[in-house]
Coordinates of C-alpha atoms and ligand atoms in Angstrom, one line a residue:
M218 CA 9.0 -10.1 14.4
K219 CA 6.7 -7.5 15.9
I220 CA 5.8 -3.9 15.1
I221 CA 7.0 -1.5 17.7
G222 CA 6.4 1.9 16.0
T223 CA 4.0 3.3 13.4
G224 CA 3.8 6.6 11.4
S225 CA 2.0 8.0 8.5
A226 CA 1.8 11.3 6.5
L227 CA -0.6 12.7 4.0
P228 CA -0.4 15.7 1.7
K229 CA -2.4 18.8 2.9
E230 CA -4.4 19.2 -0.3
I231 CA -7.7 17.4 0.0
V232 CA -9.5 16.9 -3.3
T233 CA -13.2 16.0 -3.4
N234 CA -15.0 14.0 -6.1
D235 CA -16.9 17.2 -7.0
M236 CA -13.6 19.0 -7.5
L237 CA -12.5 16.3 -10.0
A238 CA -15.9 16.5 -11.7
G239 CA -15.0 20.2 -12.4
F240 CA -12.5 19.1 -15.0
L241 CA -13.1 15.4 -15.7
D242 CA -16.2 13.7 -17.2
T243 CA -17.1 12.1 -13.9
S244 CA -19.3 12.6 -10.9
D245 CA -19.4 12.2 -7.1
A246 CA -22.2 9.6 -7.6
W247 CA -20.1 7.4 -10.0
I248 CA -16.9 7.5 -7.9
T249 CA -18.7 6.9 -4.6
T250 CA -20.9 4.0 -5.8
R251 CA -18.1 2.3 -7.9
T252 CA -15.3 2.7 -5.4
G253 CA -16.4 4.2 -2.1
I254 CA -13.8 7.0 -2.4
R255 CA -15.0 10.5 -1.4
T256 CA -11.8 12.4 -1.1
R257 CA -8.1 11.9 -1.6
H258 CA -5.0 13.8 -0.5
L259 CA -2.8 14.9 -3.4
Q260 CA 0.7 16.3 -3.3
S261 CA 0.8 20.0 -4.2
H262 CA 3.6 21.7 -2.2
E263 CA 5.1 18.6 -0.5
T264 CA 7.4 16.1 -2.2
L265 CA 7.3 12.4 -1.7
R266 CA 10.5 12.7 0.3
D267 CA 8.8 15.1 2.7
L268 CA 5.9 12.6 3.3
A269 CA 8.2 9.6 3.7
L270 CA 10.4 11.5 6.1
S271 CA 7.6 12.6 8.3
A272 CA 6.0 9.1 8.4
A273 CA 9.4 7.6 9.2
Q274 CA 10.2 10.1 12.0
A275 CA 6.8 9.5 13.6
A276 CA 7.4 5.7 13.5
L277 CA 10.8 6.2 15.1
V278 CA 9.4 8.4 17.8
S279 CA 6.6 6.0 18.7
S280 CA 9.1 3.0 18.8
G281 CA 11.5 4.8 21.1
V282 CA 14.3 3.6 18.7
Q283 CA 17.0 6.1 17.8
A284 CA 17.7 6.6 14.1
E285 CA 21.3 5.5 14.5
D286 CA 20.1 2.2 16.0
I287 CA 18.2 1.2 12.8
D288 CA 20.1 -1.7 11.1
Y289 CA 18.2 -1.7 7.8
L290 CA 15.9 0.7 6.0
I291 CA 13.5 -1.0 3.5
C292 CA 11.6 1.4 1.3
S293 CA 8.5 0.2 -0.5
N294 CA 8.0 2.5 -3.5
V295 CA 6.7 1.9 -7.0
A296 CA 8.3 5.0 -8.5
N297 CA 9.3 8.5 -7.5
S298 CA 11.0 11.3 -9.4
Y299 CA 14.4 9.5 -9.1
V300 CA 15.0 6.1 -10.7
S301 CA 18.3 6.3 -8.9
P302 CA 19.3 6.9 -6.1
S303 CA 16.7 4.9 -4.3
L304 CA 14.1 6.7 -2.1
G305 CA 15.8 4.8 0.8
S306 CA 19.1 6.4 0.1
I307 CA 17.4 9.8 -0.1
L308 CA 15.9 9.3 3.3
L309 CA 19.0 8.0 5.2
G310 CA 20.8 11.3 5.7
P311 CA 17.8 13.4 6.8
L312 CA 16.7 10.7 9.1
G313 CA 20.1 10.3 10.7
C314 CA 20.3 6.5 9.8
C315 CA 23.5 5.0 8.7
C316 CA 22.6 1.5 7.6
P317 CA 22.0 -0.4 4.3
T318 CA 18.9 0.5 2.4
F319 CA 17.1 -0.5 -0.8
D320 CA 13.8 0.2 -2.5
L321 CA 11.4 -2.6 -3.1
N322 CA 8.7 -2.5 -5.8
G323 CA 6.0 -4.9 -4.8
A324 CA 3.4 -2.5 -6.3
C325 CA 0.5 -2.0 -3.9
A326 CA 1.6 -5.2 -2.0
G327 CA 5.0 -3.7 -1.3
L328 CA 4.4 -3.2 2.4
V329 CA 3.5 -6.8 3.0
Y330 CA 6.5 -7.8 0.8
S331 CA 8.7 -5.5 3.0
L332 CA 7.4 -7.1 6.2
D333 CA 8.2 -10.6 4.8
I334 CA 11.8 -9.6 4.0
A335 CA 12.2 -7.8 7.3
D336 CA 10.9 -11.0 9.1
S337 CA 13.6 -13.0 7.3
F338 CA 16.4 -10.5 8.2
L339 CA 15.4 -10.6 11.8
K340 CA 15.1 -14.4 11.9
T341 CA 18.6 -14.8 10.4
G342 CA 20.1 -12.2 12.8
K343 CA 21.0 -9.9 9.8
A344 CA 19.3 -7.0 11.6
R345 CA 17.7 -6.4 14.9
K346 CA 15.7 -3.2 14.2
I347 CA 14.3 -2.4 10.8
L348 CA 12.5 0.7 9.5
I349 CA 10.1 0.1 6.8
V350 CA 8.8 3.1 4.8
A351 CA 6.0 2.7 2.2
A352 CA 5.7 6.0 0.3
E353 CA 3.8 6.5 -2.9
E354 CA 2.7 9.3 -5.3
P355 CA 0.4 7.5 -7.7
S356 CA -1.2 10.8 -8.6
R357 CA 2.0 11.5 -10.6
F358 CA 1.5 8.4 -12.8
C359 CA -2.0 9.1 -13.9
N360 CA -3.2 10.9 -17.0
W361 CA -5.3 13.7 -15.5
H362 CA -7.2 14.2 -18.8
E363 CA -8.7 10.7 -18.4
R364 CA -11.2 9.7 -15.7
E365 CA -10.4 6.0 -15.6
T366 CA -7.5 6.0 -13.3
S367 CA -7.0 9.5 -11.9
V368 CA -10.1 9.4 -9.7
L369 CA -8.9 6.3 -7.9
F370 CA -5.6 7.3 -6.3
G371 CA -4.2 9.4 -3.5
D372 CA -0.7 10.1 -2.3
G373 CA 0.7 9.2 1.1
A374 CA 3.3 7.5 3.2
S375 CA 3.4 5.1 6.1
A376 CA 6.2 3.7 8.2
L377 CA 6.7 0.8 10.6
V378 CA 9.6 0.0 13.0
V379 CA 9.9 -3.8 13.5
T380 CA 12.1 -5.9 15.7
E381 CA 12.5 -9.5 17.0
G382 CA 9.3 -10.9 18.5
E383 CA 6.6 -13.5 18.1
S384 CA 3.8 -11.3 16.7
F385 CA 3.9 -12.4 13.0
V386 CA 2.8 -15.9 12.5
D387 CA 2.9 -16.5 8.8
F388 CA 3.1 -14.9 5.3
R389 CA 1.8 -15.8 1.9
L390 CA 3.2 -14.0 -1.1
T391 CA 2.3 -14.8 -4.7
G392 CA 3.4 -13.5 -8.1
D393 CA 2.3 -13.9 -11.7
T394 CA 3.0 -12.1 -15.0
H395 CA 0.1 -9.9 -16.2
T396 CA 2.0 -6.9 -17.5
D397 CA -0.8 -5.7 -19.7
I398 CA -3.5 -5.1 -17.1
L399 CA -1.7 -2.5 -15.0
Y400 CA 1.5 -0.7 -16.0
Y401 CA 3.4 2.6 -16.0
K402 CA 6.3 2.9 -18.4
R403 CA 9.2 5.4 -18.0
S404 CA 10.9 7.2 -20.8
M405 CA 14.0 5.6 -22.3
E406 CA 16.9 7.4 -23.9
A407 CA 17.9 6.5 -27.5
T408 CA 21.3 5.0 -27.8
P409 CA 23.7 4.6 -30.8
Y410 CA 22.5 0.9 -30.8
D411 CA 18.8 1.4 -30.2
R412 CA 17.6 4.6 -31.7
V413 CA 14.0 4.2 -30.5
E414 CA 13.4 6.8 -27.8
E415 CA 10.5 5.7 -25.6
K416 CA 8.2 8.2 -24.0
T417 CA 6.7 7.7 -20.6
T418 CA 3.2 6.3 -20.6
P419 CA 0.8 7.4 -17.9
L420 CA -0.7 4.6 -15.9
V421 CA -2.7 2.1 -18.0
M422 CA -5.2 -0.1 -16.3
N423 CA -7.8 -2.7 -17.2
G424 CA -10.0 -2.0 -14.1
R425 CA -12.3 -4.9 -14.5
E426 CA -9.5 -7.4 -14.9
V427 CA -7.6 -5.9 -11.9
F428 CA -10.8 -6.1 -9.9
R429 CA -11.3 -9.8 -10.7
L430 CA -7.8 -10.8 -10.0
A431 CA -7.7 -8.8 -6.8
V432 CA -10.8 -10.4 -5.4
N433 CA -9.8 -14.0 -6.4
S434 CA -6.2 -13.7 -5.3
C435 CA -6.9 -12.1 -1.9
I436 CA -9.5 -14.7 -1.2
E437 CA -7.0 -17.5 -2.1
D438 CA -4.3 -15.9 0.1
I439 CA -6.5 -15.5 3.1
D440 CA -8.1 -18.9 2.8
T441 CA -4.7 -20.5 2.5
L442 CA -3.2 -18.6 5.3
L443 CA -6.1 -19.4 7.6
E444 CA -6.2 -23.1 6.7
R445 CA -2.5 -23.8 7.1
N446 CA -2.6 -22.1 10.5
G447 CA -5.7 -24.0 11.7
K448 CA -7.8 -20.9 11.8
T449 CA -11.2 -19.9 10.5
P450 CA -12.3 -16.4 9.5
D451 CA -14.2 -16.2 12.8
D452 CA -10.9 -16.4 14.7
I453 CA -9.7 -13.2 13.1
E454 CA -10.5 -9.9 14.8
L455 CA -9.7 -7.6 11.9
F456 CA -8.8 -8.0 8.2
L457 CA -6.7 -5.0 7.0
V458 CA -7.0 -5.2 3.2
H459 CA -5.3 -2.9 0.6
Q460 CA -7.5 0.2 0.4
A461 CA -8.2 0.2 -3.3
N462 CA -12.0 -0.1 -3.7
L463 CA -14.8 -0.7 -1.2
R464 CA -16.4 -3.2 -3.6
I465 CA -13.3 -5.3 -3.8
I466 CA -13.2 -5.4 0.1
D467 CA -16.9 -6.2 0.2
C468 CA -16.5 -9.2 -2.2
I469 CA -13.6 -10.6 0.0
R470 CA -15.7 -10.0 3.1
E471 CA -18.8 -11.6 1.7
H472 CA -16.8 -14.7 0.7
L473 CA -15.4 -15.0 4.3
E474 CA -19.0 -14.3 5.6
Q475 CA -17.7 -11.7 8.1
P476 CA -19.4 -8.4 9.3
K477 CA -18.4 -5.0 8.0
E478 CA -16.8 -4.0 11.3
K479 CA -14.0 -6.6 10.8
F480 CA -12.9 -4.8 7.6
P481 CA -12.0 -1.3 8.6
T482 CA -11.5 1.2 5.7
N483 CA -10.1 4.6 5.2
L484 CA -10.1 4.7 1.4
Q485 CA -13.2 7.0 1.7
N486 CA -10.8 9.7 2.8
Y487 CA -7.5 8.8 1.1
G488 CA -8.3 6.9 -2.1
N489 CA -5.8 4.2 -3.1
T490 CA -2.4 5.2 -1.8
S491 CA -0.8 2.0 -3.2
S492 CA 1.7 0.3 -0.9
A493 CA 1.2 3.0 1.8
S494 CA -2.4 2.1 2.3
I495 CA -2.3 -0.7 4.9
G496 CA 0.4 1.1 6.9
I497 CA -1.7 4.3 7.1
L498 CA -4.6 2.2 8.3
I499 CA -2.4 0.5 10.9
D500 CA -1.0 3.8 12.1
E501 CA -4.4 5.5 12.4
M502 CA -6.1 2.5 14.2
S503 CA -3.1 1.9 16.5
R504 CA -3.0 5.5 17.6
A505 CA -6.8 5.5 18.1
G506 CA -6.5 2.5 20.3
E507 CA -8.5 0.4 17.8
L508 CA -5.9 -2.4 17.6
K509 CA -6.3 -4.4 20.8
D510 CA -3.3 -6.1 22.4
G511 CA -3.3 -9.8 21.3
A512 CA -5.9 -9.3 18.5
T513 CA -5.4 -11.6 15.6
L514 CA -5.1 -9.7 12.4
V515 CA -4.8 -10.5 8.7
L516 CA -3.2 -8.1 6.3
S517 CA -3.9 -8.7 2.6
A518 CA -2.7 -6.7 -0.4
F519 CA -2.6 -7.0 -4.2
G520 CA -1.0 -5.0 -6.9
G521 CA 0.4 -4.6 -10.5
G522 CA 2.5 -7.5 -11.6
F523 CA 0.3 -9.3 -10.6
V524 CA 1.5 -9.7 -7.1
T525 CA -0.2 -10.4 -3.8
G526 CA 0.9 -10.6 -0.2
A527 CA -0.9 -11.6 3.0
A528 CA 0.2 -11.9 6.6
L529 CA -1.2 -13.4 9.8
L530 CA -0.2 -11.7 13.1
K531 CA -1.1 -11.1 16.7
W532 CA -1.0 -7.4 17.4
S533 CA 1.2 -6.1 20.3
Q534 CA 0.0 -2.8 21.6
I535 CA 2.1 0.3 21.1
N536 CA 2.0 3.1 23.7
Y537 CA 2.2 6.5 22.0
Ligands
LIG1088 O1 -4.1 -1.0 -6.5 C1 -4.6 -1.6 -7.7 C2 -5.1 -0.5 -8.5 N1 -6.3 -0.7 -9.2 C3 -7.5 -1.1 -8.8 O2 -7.7 -1.5 -7.7 C4 -8.7 -1.1 -9.7 C5 -9.6 -2.2 -9.7 N2 -10.8 -2.0 -10.4 C6 -11.8 -1.1 -10.0 O3 -11.7 -0.6 -8.9 C7 -13.0 -0.9 -10.9 O4 -12.9 -1.8 -12.0 C8 -13.1 0.6 -11.4 C9 -13.5 1.5 -10.3 C10 -11.7 1.0 -12.0 C11 -14.1 0.7 -12.5 O5 -15.4 0.2 -12.0 P1 -16.2 -0.8 -12.9 O6 -17.5 -1.1 -12.2 O7 -15.3 -2.0 -13.2 O8 -16.5 0.0 -14.2 P2 -16.1 -0.2 -15.7 O9 -14.7 -0.2 -15.9 O10 -16.8 -1.5 -16.2 O11 -16.8 1.0 -16.4 C12 -18.2 1.2 -16.4 C13 -18.5 2.6 -17.1 C14 -17.8 2.7 -18.5 O12 -18.7 3.4 -19.3 P3 -19.6 2.5 -20.4 O13 -18.6 1.8 -21.2 O14 -20.4 1.6 -19.5 O15 -20.4 3.6 -21.1 C15 -16.7 3.7 -18.2 O16 -16.3 4.4 -19.3 O17 -18.0 3.7 -16.3 C16 -17.2 4.5 -17.1 N3 -16.2 5.2 -16.3 C17 -16.5 6.3 -15.6 N4 -17.6 7.1 -15.5 C18 -17.5 8.2 -14.7 C19 -15.0 4.8 -16.0 N5 -14.4 5.6 -15.1 C20 -15.3 6.6 -14.8 C21 -15.3 7.7 -14.0 N6 -16.4 8.5 -14.0 N7 -14.2 8.1 -13.3

């Protein structure tokens, strides 16, 4: 499998830490030192559908693939305003794709999960060209009266077009049950048989525990991936890690004894955009010519569940 097109889209509204400190008991100093985040883009007039659509269209244009030639649309999304239909179904018509689609909830690791599935579809000949869209609106899960989670997230979408090729070398995905440390519950209707109506719960997070699991599991994924492919951290040009917290990325980087330049970040500008984050980074860096042809990259992500996903690949340059 190789990536032949990339796209991303962010809401127009840019919200600074100082703006949040205007209505939450927080400060620019706290957010910056604990997370590295300075601003985030939050949906105001746009919908998630708009962002997903524009990221997908940009990816299609850069790939040179026509929408009708896409064989599968895989949509990575934790939740949007519809439980059903899927975000993938919502996008098919406006995109002009007529292919099977499904949504995948791999939390913040959803893009790596989607790439792993796409790789299998391509290897078995089930599809030849796949559009992956990772679109997330975590700002709509948070309790905006509480400072613990709302300052961390941003909304956004990214998209990749993938096809047959030799770029991706290996994946490592893991999963474990830790429901209590990071969850978002939807409301449930009462029925004649179960009269308990459940109200939606804004995102609940045990930040310290997520931090600990994130660092340990990303290190384990990367170490395993490198070892079983006969590589050392020095053989990797860039590590593109889920953009959740600069301190998480630094802990992983310090374990691997690598310089800061090998761990590019954009969370300073966008916050944690969940499964969209690595795709936004790839799109921005690829368009800026910062992903060199033949460069060996590692992608590594973690998310609620607890799930993780990492991939090893050689980048093939895209001409925009
Ligand atoms: O995609 C996965 C999503 N989640 C994550 O990636 C989160 C991973 N975890 C983290 O990034 C960090 O744990 C946080 C940034 C969430 C928190 O940083 P921390 O260094 O673990 O801080 P803490 O939770 O230990 O809290 C330290 C203090 C507490 O006050 P006390 O008890 O020491 O008085 C918090 O109440 O900071 C307080 N605090 C805040 N203060 C100002 C928590 N949130 C805020 C805030 N502004 N926004």
